[in-house]
Amino acid sequence: MLQEFRAATLLPLDSEIIIVGAGAVGLTLAVHLARAGKRVLLLEAGDRNPSPESQAIFKSATCTGYNLTGLHEARSRALGGTTNLWGGQLLKFDPIVFGRREWLPDSEWPISAEELESDYELAFELLGLRCRLDDGAVWKRLKVSPPDTGPDLDFFFTRWAPETNFARFFEHDLLTIPRLKVLTRAPVTGLSTDESGKKIGVAITGADGTRHTLSAERVILAHGTIEIARLLSMPLTNARVAPWADNRWIGRGFCDHVDAYAGAVTPINAKRFHQLFDAAVIRGLKYLPKLKLSESAQRARKLLGIAAHFVFDPENGQELKALKAFARSLLNGKPDRRVLQDTPQIASLAKSALPLVTHYLRHRRIYNPAGQRLQLRLTTEQIALPASGLRLGSKTDCFGMPIVELDWQVDGAELETMAEFSNEVADFLQREGLATVALNPLLADKDPAFLTQIDDGYHHMGMARMGWSERDGVVDSNLRVFGTSNLFIVGAATFRSTGFANPTLTGVALALRLSRAIQDGLI
């Protein structure tokens, strides 16, 4: 059942599980639990669809330190969460991310990559990628021989969800599973405890300002890294002391991926370059080729996780936006004519779109248009810093919640990895006769001034990290908040380290691991 929360709404009081947040992780978790027979109440602060009114609440947040564009642009207060905005890229974390790295202290997770493997597979299956191909099969289908990258680089493909909007993807479940009740416009504005101090309840505030308190056997926070940290940083609504009040990791250790343009790329063998690096569509699924620093190179040279791909950089930014929208609609089998309605774009779009469409129809490859400037784009693991995190401002929003002040701090040691990896990529491309790369001089010289040119990956992580005890984390290996009996956190907020991969798939896999434990009666 899907309905909007209003003053006259009869709130379900028999829910076994309350999930806060209907984004990628919350929706997938709710559906998986409900399909297994659990009574689930899913609370979404926003509307069924993104609206200016709902999004305006995020606009008041402020950022210091490095510029965090995603604080305002990468969050969606609506059913589906950020899946209303993203492209749908799904990628596992490499095993090295979970393990011990002596050169990156305090980054090891309480769980291993092996423990999460079956949940990764379940996530792929639930999200429509059961029939995905492995990398070798992709090369075979493309009839392209992979290049020899040497020992320090790995060539790999990312997979992309066939339906990027999870609210649409799970719409049938949301409307038809009687045990799953979804309330939109139901923001959770506070937490409370019972007399034991260990069982947590939630407070939701209606448009009229009326607050309602709900409880369940389990409460799961899934409403995004920043909102989770804000909620945990606030006093409890019943004036008791929160079990996590003295936990030093609440709101600390905020990370994003450190992204940057490393330099301009000029193809030498354009045909071979496009064969290797253009995205492919096979049986309706998109595969994007990328390069990454190998695990052996990371260990031998004490470097971080990092990956790269190639993007074209047209002078007209609107053209790029229109082309992306057109390509996405083409992949979905529903060409979107709206991108042609903006008259000033038609001429430039027609020039670039024709080879794109022809290339796609002939080879099922997404073409990087000739004549456009190619750039080497880096996505780098960030070192988690306790100083990087969230504060509650003195002003409040329309629901009486303190406005977020986020301080994104970057260590700067990431620069070594970025420079070393970029040189490896440039050497590989030159050696294989594929392209030359004119690296940014600041990056080539490992000049700290290059860090002024970085930007964020729109991947908010940390501030409620997993740990072995409350001394080094906020949640345990089962994602239960230390000191509580029924409060759990899912999503990227629990990550101790980040690798380079988009965090969505790992967030979903961790949530499914929790779902299985609940169904099996283990927690």
PDB file of N, CA and C in Angstrom, residues 4-61:
ATOM      1  N   GLU A   4       0.022   8.904   0.905  1.00  0.00           N
ATOM      2  CA  GLU A   4       0.638  10.103   1.451  1.00  0.00           C
ATOM      3  C   GLU A   4       0.202  10.281   2.900  1.00  0.00           C
ATOM      4  N   PHE A   5       1.145  10.658   3.757  1.00  0.00           N
ATOM      5  CA  PHE A   5       0.845  10.866   5.170  1.00  0.00           C
ATOM      6  C   PHE A   5       0.115  12.197   5.350  1.00  0.00           C
ATOM      7  N   ARG A   6      -1.057  12.126   5.941  1.00  0.00           N
ATOM      8  CA  ARG A   6      -1.846  13.307   6.247  1.00  0.00           C
ATOM      9  C   ARG A   6      -2.306  13.240   7.697  1.00  0.00           C
ATOM     10  N   ALA A   7      -2.920  14.312   8.170  1.00  0.00           N
ATOM     11  CA  ALA A   7      -3.366  14.368   9.558  1.00  0.00           C
ATOM     12  C   ALA A   7      -4.344  13.246   9.879  1.00  0.00           C
ATOM     13  N   ALA A   8      -5.165  12.888   8.898  1.00  0.00           N
ATOM     14  CA  ALA A   8      -6.194  11.869   9.148  1.00  0.00           C
ATOM     15  C   ALA A   8      -5.713  10.449   8.851  1.00  0.00           C
ATOM     16  N   THR A   9      -4.435  10.298   8.472  1.00  0.00           N
ATOM     17  CA  THR A   9      -3.929   8.975   8.132  1.00  0.00           C
ATOM     18  C   THR A   9      -3.903   8.064   9.354  1.00  0.00           C
ATOM     19  N   LEU A  10      -4.439   6.866   9.193  1.00  0.00           N
ATOM     20  CA  LEU A  10      -4.367   5.874  10.257  1.00  0.00           C
ATOM     21  C   LEU A  10      -3.012   5.182  10.178  1.00  0.00           C
ATOM     22  N   LEU A  11      -2.170   5.431  11.148  1.00  0.00           N
ATOM     23  CA  LEU A  11      -0.824   4.877  11.116  1.00  0.00           C
ATOM     24  C   LEU A  11      -0.841   3.409  11.530  1.00  0.00           C
ATOM     25  N   PRO A  12      -0.154   2.558  10.787  1.00  0.00           N
ATOM     26  CA  PRO A  12      -0.099   1.137  11.157  1.00  0.00           C
ATOM     27  C   PRO A  12       0.685   0.949  12.451  1.00  0.00           C
ATOM     28  N   LEU A  13       0.106   0.231  13.379  1.00  0.00           N
ATOM     29  CA  LEU A  13       0.735   0.016  14.678  1.00  0.00           C
ATOM     30  C   LEU A  13       1.251  -1.406  14.848  1.00  0.00           C
ATOM     31  N   ASP A  14       1.092  -2.228  13.817  1.00  0.00           N
ATOM     32  CA  ASP A  14       1.478  -3.635  13.929  1.00  0.00           C
ATOM     33  C   ASP A  14       2.707  -3.972  13.108  1.00  0.00           C
ATOM     34  N   SER A  15       3.457  -2.968  12.677  1.00  0.00           N
ATOM     35  CA  SER A  15       4.625  -3.225  11.836  1.00  0.00           C
ATOM     36  C   SER A  15       5.715  -3.918  12.643  1.00  0.00           C
ATOM     37  N   GLU A  16       6.301  -4.936  12.049  1.00  0.00           N
ATOM     38  CA  GLU A  16       7.452  -5.587  12.660  1.00  0.00           C
ATOM     39  C   GLU A  16       8.714  -4.761  12.453  1.00  0.00           C
ATOM     40  N   ILE A  17       8.767  -4.097  11.299  1.00  0.00           N
ATOM     41  CA  ILE A  17       9.986  -3.371  10.920  1.00  0.00           C
ATOM     42  C   ILE A  17       9.605  -2.007  10.364  1.00  0.00           C
ATOM     43  N   ILE A  18      10.252  -0.978  10.861  1.00  0.00           N
ATOM     44  CA  ILE A  18      10.123   0.364  10.299  1.00  0.00           C
ATOM     45  C   ILE A  18      11.427   0.690   9.580  1.00  0.00           C
ATOM     46  N   ILE A  19      11.312   1.064   8.318  1.00  0.00           N
ATOM     47  CA  ILE A  19      12.475   1.484   7.535  1.00  0.00           C
ATOM     48  C   ILE A  19      12.323   2.957   7.204  1.00  0.00           C
ATOM     49  N   VAL A  20      13.325   3.739   7.523  1.00  0.00           N
ATOM     50  CA  VAL A  20      13.304   5.184   7.285  1.00  0.00           C
ATOM     51  C   VAL A  20      14.087   5.476   6.011  1.00  0.00           C
ATOM     52  N   GLY A  21      13.387   5.958   4.996  1.00  0.00           N
ATOM     53  CA  GLY A  21      14.053   6.303   3.745  1.00  0.00           C
ATOM     54  C   GLY A  21      13.780   5.317   2.634  1.00  0.00           C
ATOM     55  N   ALA A  22      13.191   5.801   1.542  1.00  0.00           N
ATOM     56  CA  ALA A  22      12.814   4.942   0.406  1.00  0.00           C
ATOM     57  C   ALA A  22      13.695   5.218  -0.795  1.00  0.00           C
ATOM     58  N   GLY A  23      15.018   5.207  -0.559  1.00  0.00           N
ATOM     59  CA  GLY A  23      15.972   5.314  -1.658  1.00  0.00           C
ATOM     60  C   GLY A  23      16.373   3.938  -2.141  1.00  0.00           C
ATOM     61  N   ALA A  24      17.524   3.853  -2.785  1.00  0.00           N
ATOM     62  CA  ALA A  24      17.972   2.583  -3.364  1.00  0.00           C
ATOM     63  C   ALA A  24      18.042   1.479  -2.322  1.00  0.00           C
ATOM     64  N   VAL A  25      18.652   1.777  -1.173  1.00  0.00           N
ATOM     65  CA  VAL A  25      18.846   0.762  -0.142  1.00  0.00           C
ATOM     66  C   VAL A  25      17.546   0.474   0.600  1.00  0.00           C
ATOM     67  N   GLY A  26      16.835   1.517   1.017  1.00  0.00           N
ATOM     68  CA  GLY A  26      15.609   1.324   1.779  1.00  0.00           C
ATOM     69  C   GLY A  26      14.530   0.608   0.996  1.00  0.00           C
ATOM     70  N   LEU A  27      14.350   0.969  -0.270  1.00  0.00           N
ATOM     71  CA  LEU A  27      13.341   0.310  -1.103  1.00  0.00           C
ATOM     72  C   LEU A  27      13.662  -1.170  -1.310  1.00  0.00           C
ATOM     73  N   THR A  28      14.908  -1.456  -1.672  1.00  0.00           N
ATOM     74  CA  THR A  28      15.282  -2.852  -1.923  1.00  0.00           C
ATOM     75  C   THR A  28      15.116  -3.688  -0.668  1.00  0.00           C
ATOM     76  N   LEU A  29      15.545  -3.156   0.469  1.00  0.00           N
ATOM     77  CA  LEU A  29      15.414  -3.869   1.741  1.00  0.00           C
ATOM     78  C   LEU A  29      13.957  -4.095   2.097  1.00  0.00           C
ATOM     79  N   ALA A  30      13.117  -3.075   1.951  1.00  0.00           N
ATOM     80  CA  ALA A  30      11.698  -3.194   2.293  1.00  0.00           C
ATOM     81  C   ALA A  30      11.012  -4.256   1.440  1.00  0.00           C
ATOM     82  N   VAL A  31      11.292  -4.236   0.160  1.00  0.00           N
ATOM     83  CA  VAL A  31      10.661  -5.205  -0.738  1.00  0.00           C
ATOM     84  C   VAL A  31      11.132  -6.624  -0.409  1.00  0.00           C
ATOM     85  N   HIS A  32      12.421  -6.788  -0.172  1.00  0.00           N
ATOM     86  CA  HIS A  32      12.943  -8.120   0.135  1.00  0.00           C
ATOM     87  C   HIS A  32      12.335  -8.681   1.418  1.00  0.00           C
ATOM     88  N   LEU A  33      12.201  -7.851   2.439  1.00  0.00           N
ATOM     89  CA  LEU A  33      11.596  -8.300   3.697  1.00  0.00           C
ATOM     90  C   LEU A  33      10.113  -8.594   3.530  1.00  0.00           C
ATOM     91  N   ALA A  34       9.410  -7.725   2.802  1.00  0.00           N
ATOM     92  CA  ALA A  34       7.967  -7.918   2.615  1.00  0.00           C
ATOM     93  C   ALA A  34       7.671  -9.158   1.781  1.00  0.00           C
ATOM     94  N   ARG A  35       8.466  -9.402   0.773  1.00  0.00           N
ATOM     95  CA  ARG A  35       8.280 -10.614  -0.026  1.00  0.00           C
ATOM     96  C   ARG A  35       8.451 -11.869   0.839  1.00  0.00           C
ATOM     97  N   ALA A  36       9.257 -11.754   1.906  1.00  0.00           N
ATOM     98  CA  ALA A  36       9.488 -12.881   2.806  1.00  0.00           C
ATOM     99  C   ALA A  36       8.434 -12.982   3.898  1.00  0.00           C
ATOM    100  N   GLY A  37       7.433 -12.092   3.870  1.00  0.00           N
ATOM    101  CA  GLY A  37       6.333 -12.186   4.823  1.00  0.00           C
ATOM    102  C   GLY A  37       6.411 -11.252   6.013  1.00  0.00           C
ATOM    103  N   LYS A  38       7.413 -10.381   6.073  1.00  0.00           N
ATOM    104  CA  LYS A  38       7.524  -9.438   7.178  1.00  0.00           C
ATOM    105  C   LYS A  38       6.594  -8.245   6.966  1.00  0.00           C
ATOM    106  N   ARG A  39       6.055  -7.742   8.080  1.00  0.00           N
ATOM    107  CA  ARG A  39       5.206  -6.546   8.024  1.00  0.00           C
ATOM    108  C   ARG A  39       6.113  -5.321   8.126  1.00  0.00           C
ATOM    109  N   VAL A  40       6.163  -4.564   7.038  1.00  0.00           N
ATOM    110  CA  VAL A  40       7.128  -3.479   6.917  1.00  0.00           C
ATOM    111  C   VAL A  40       6.403  -2.151   6.717  1.00  0.00           C
ATOM    112  N   LEU A  41       6.836  -1.141   7.451  1.00  0.00           N
ATOM    113  CA  LEU A  41       6.385   0.233   7.235  1.00  0.00           C
ATOM    114  C   LEU A  41       7.577   1.021   6.715  1.00  0.00           C
ATOM    115  N   LEU A  42       7.453   1.542   5.495  1.00  0.00           N
ATOM    116  CA  LEU A  42       8.517   2.312   4.847  1.00  0.00           C
ATOM    117  C   LEU A  42       8.138   3.784   4.861  1.00  0.00           C
ATOM    118  N   LEU A  43       8.960   4.602   5.503  1.00  0.00           N
ATOM    119  CA  LEU A  43       8.679   6.026   5.664  1.00  0.00           C
ATOM    120  C   LEU A  43       9.573   6.846   4.743  1.00  0.00           C
ATOM    121  N   GLU A  44       8.964   7.647   3.879  1.00  0.00           N
ATOM    122  CA  GLU A  44       9.695   8.514   2.964  1.00  0.00           C
ATOM    123  C   GLU A  44       9.342   9.966   3.263  1.00  0.00           C
ATOM    124  N   ALA A  45      10.364  10.792   3.475  1.00  0.00           N
ATOM    125  CA  ALA A  45      10.134  12.190   3.825  1.00  0.00           C
ATOM    126  C   ALA A  45       9.544  12.989   2.681  1.00  0.00           C
ATOM    127  N   GLY A  46       9.878  12.632   1.444  1.00  0.00           N
ATOM    128  CA  GLY A  46       9.450  13.420   0.301  1.00  0.00           C
ATOM    129  C   GLY A  46       8.178  12.920  -0.345  1.00  0.00           C
ATOM    130  N   ASP A  47       7.915  13.472  -1.528  1.00  0.00           N
ATOM    131  CA  ASP A  47       6.721  13.118  -2.287  1.00  0.00           C
ATOM    132  C   ASP A  47       6.967  11.856  -3.108  1.00  0.00           C
ATOM    133  N   ARG A  48       5.943  11.441  -3.850  1.00  0.00           N
ATOM    134  CA  ARG A  48       6.127  10.309  -4.758  1.00  0.00           C
ATOM    135  C   ARG A  48       7.130  10.649  -5.856  1.00  0.00           C
ATOM    136  N   ASN A  49       7.135  11.901  -6.264  1.00  0.00           N
ATOM    137  CA  ASN A  49       8.070  12.367  -7.282  1.00  0.00           C
ATOM    138  C   ASN A  49       8.819  13.581  -6.752  1.00  0.00           C
ATOM    139  N   PRO A  50      10.039  13.826  -7.226  1.00  0.00           N
ATOM    140  CA  PRO A  50      10.780  15.006  -6.772  1.00  0.00           C
ATOM    141  C   PRO A  50       9.993  16.286  -7.020  1.00  0.00           C
ATOM    142  N   SER A  51      10.031  17.170  -6.042  1.00  0.00           N
ATOM    143  CA  SER A  51       9.327  18.441  -6.169  1.00  0.00           C
ATOM    144  C   SER A  51      10.211  19.563  -5.627  1.00  0.00           C
ATOM    145  N   PRO A  52      10.095  20.760  -6.181  1.00  0.00           N
ATOM    146  CA  PRO A  52      10.890  21.886  -5.673  1.00  0.00           C
ATOM    147  C   PRO A  52      10.657  22.134  -4.190  1.00  0.00           C
ATOM    148  N   GLU A  53       9.419  21.958  -3.741  1.00  0.00           N
ATOM    149  CA  GLU A  53       9.095  22.193  -2.325  1.00  0.00           C
ATOM    150  C   GLU A  53       9.892  21.266  -1.423  1.00  0.00           C
ATOM    151  N   SER A  54       9.910  19.986  -1.783  1.00  0.00           N
ATOM    152  CA  SER A  54      10.605  19.015  -0.952  1.00  0.00           C
ATOM    153  C   SER A  54      12.120  19.178  -1.042  1.00  0.00           C
ATOM    154  N   GLN A  55      12.636  19.433  -2.235  1.00  0.00           N
ATOM    155  CA  GLN A  55      14.071  19.583  -2.420  1.00  0.00           C
ATOM    156  C   GLN A  55      14.615  20.820  -1.718  1.00  0.00           C
ATOM    157  N   ALA A  56      13.772  21.814  -1.524  1.00  0.00           N
ATOM    158  CA  ALA A  56      14.223  23.072  -0.926  1.00  0.00           C
ATOM    159  C   ALA A  56      14.806  22.862   0.466  1.00  0.00           C
ATOM    160  N   ILE A  57      14.375  21.811   1.159  1.00  0.00           N
ATOM    161  CA  ILE A  57      14.866  21.549   2.512  1.00  0.00           C
ATOM    162  C   ILE A  57      16.363  21.280   2.495  1.00  0.00           C
ATOM    163  N   PHE A  58      16.862  20.642   1.436  1.00  0.00           N
ATOM    164  CA  PHE A  58      18.287  20.352   1.334  1.00  0.00           C
ATOM    165  C   PHE A  58      19.110  21.607   1.034  1.00  0.00           C
ATOM    166  N   LYS A  59      18.504  22.595   0.415  1.00  0.00           N
ATOM    167  CA  LYS A  59      19.257  23.759  -0.055  1.00  0.00           C
ATOM    168  C   LYS A  59      19.842  24.584   1.087  1.00  0.00           C
ATOM    169  N   SER A  60      19.278  24.447   2.284  1.00  0.00           N
ATOM    170  CA  SER A  60      19.753  25.255   3.399  1.00  0.00           C
ATOM    171  C   SER A  60      21.058  24.726   3.994  1.00  0.00           C
ATOM    172  N   ALA A  61      21.428  23.490   3.677  1.00  0.00           N
ATOM    173  CA  ALA A  61      22.664  22.922   4.213  1.00  0.00           C
ATOM    174  C   ALA A  61      23.866  23.699   3.693  1.00  0.00           C
TER     175      ALA A  61
END
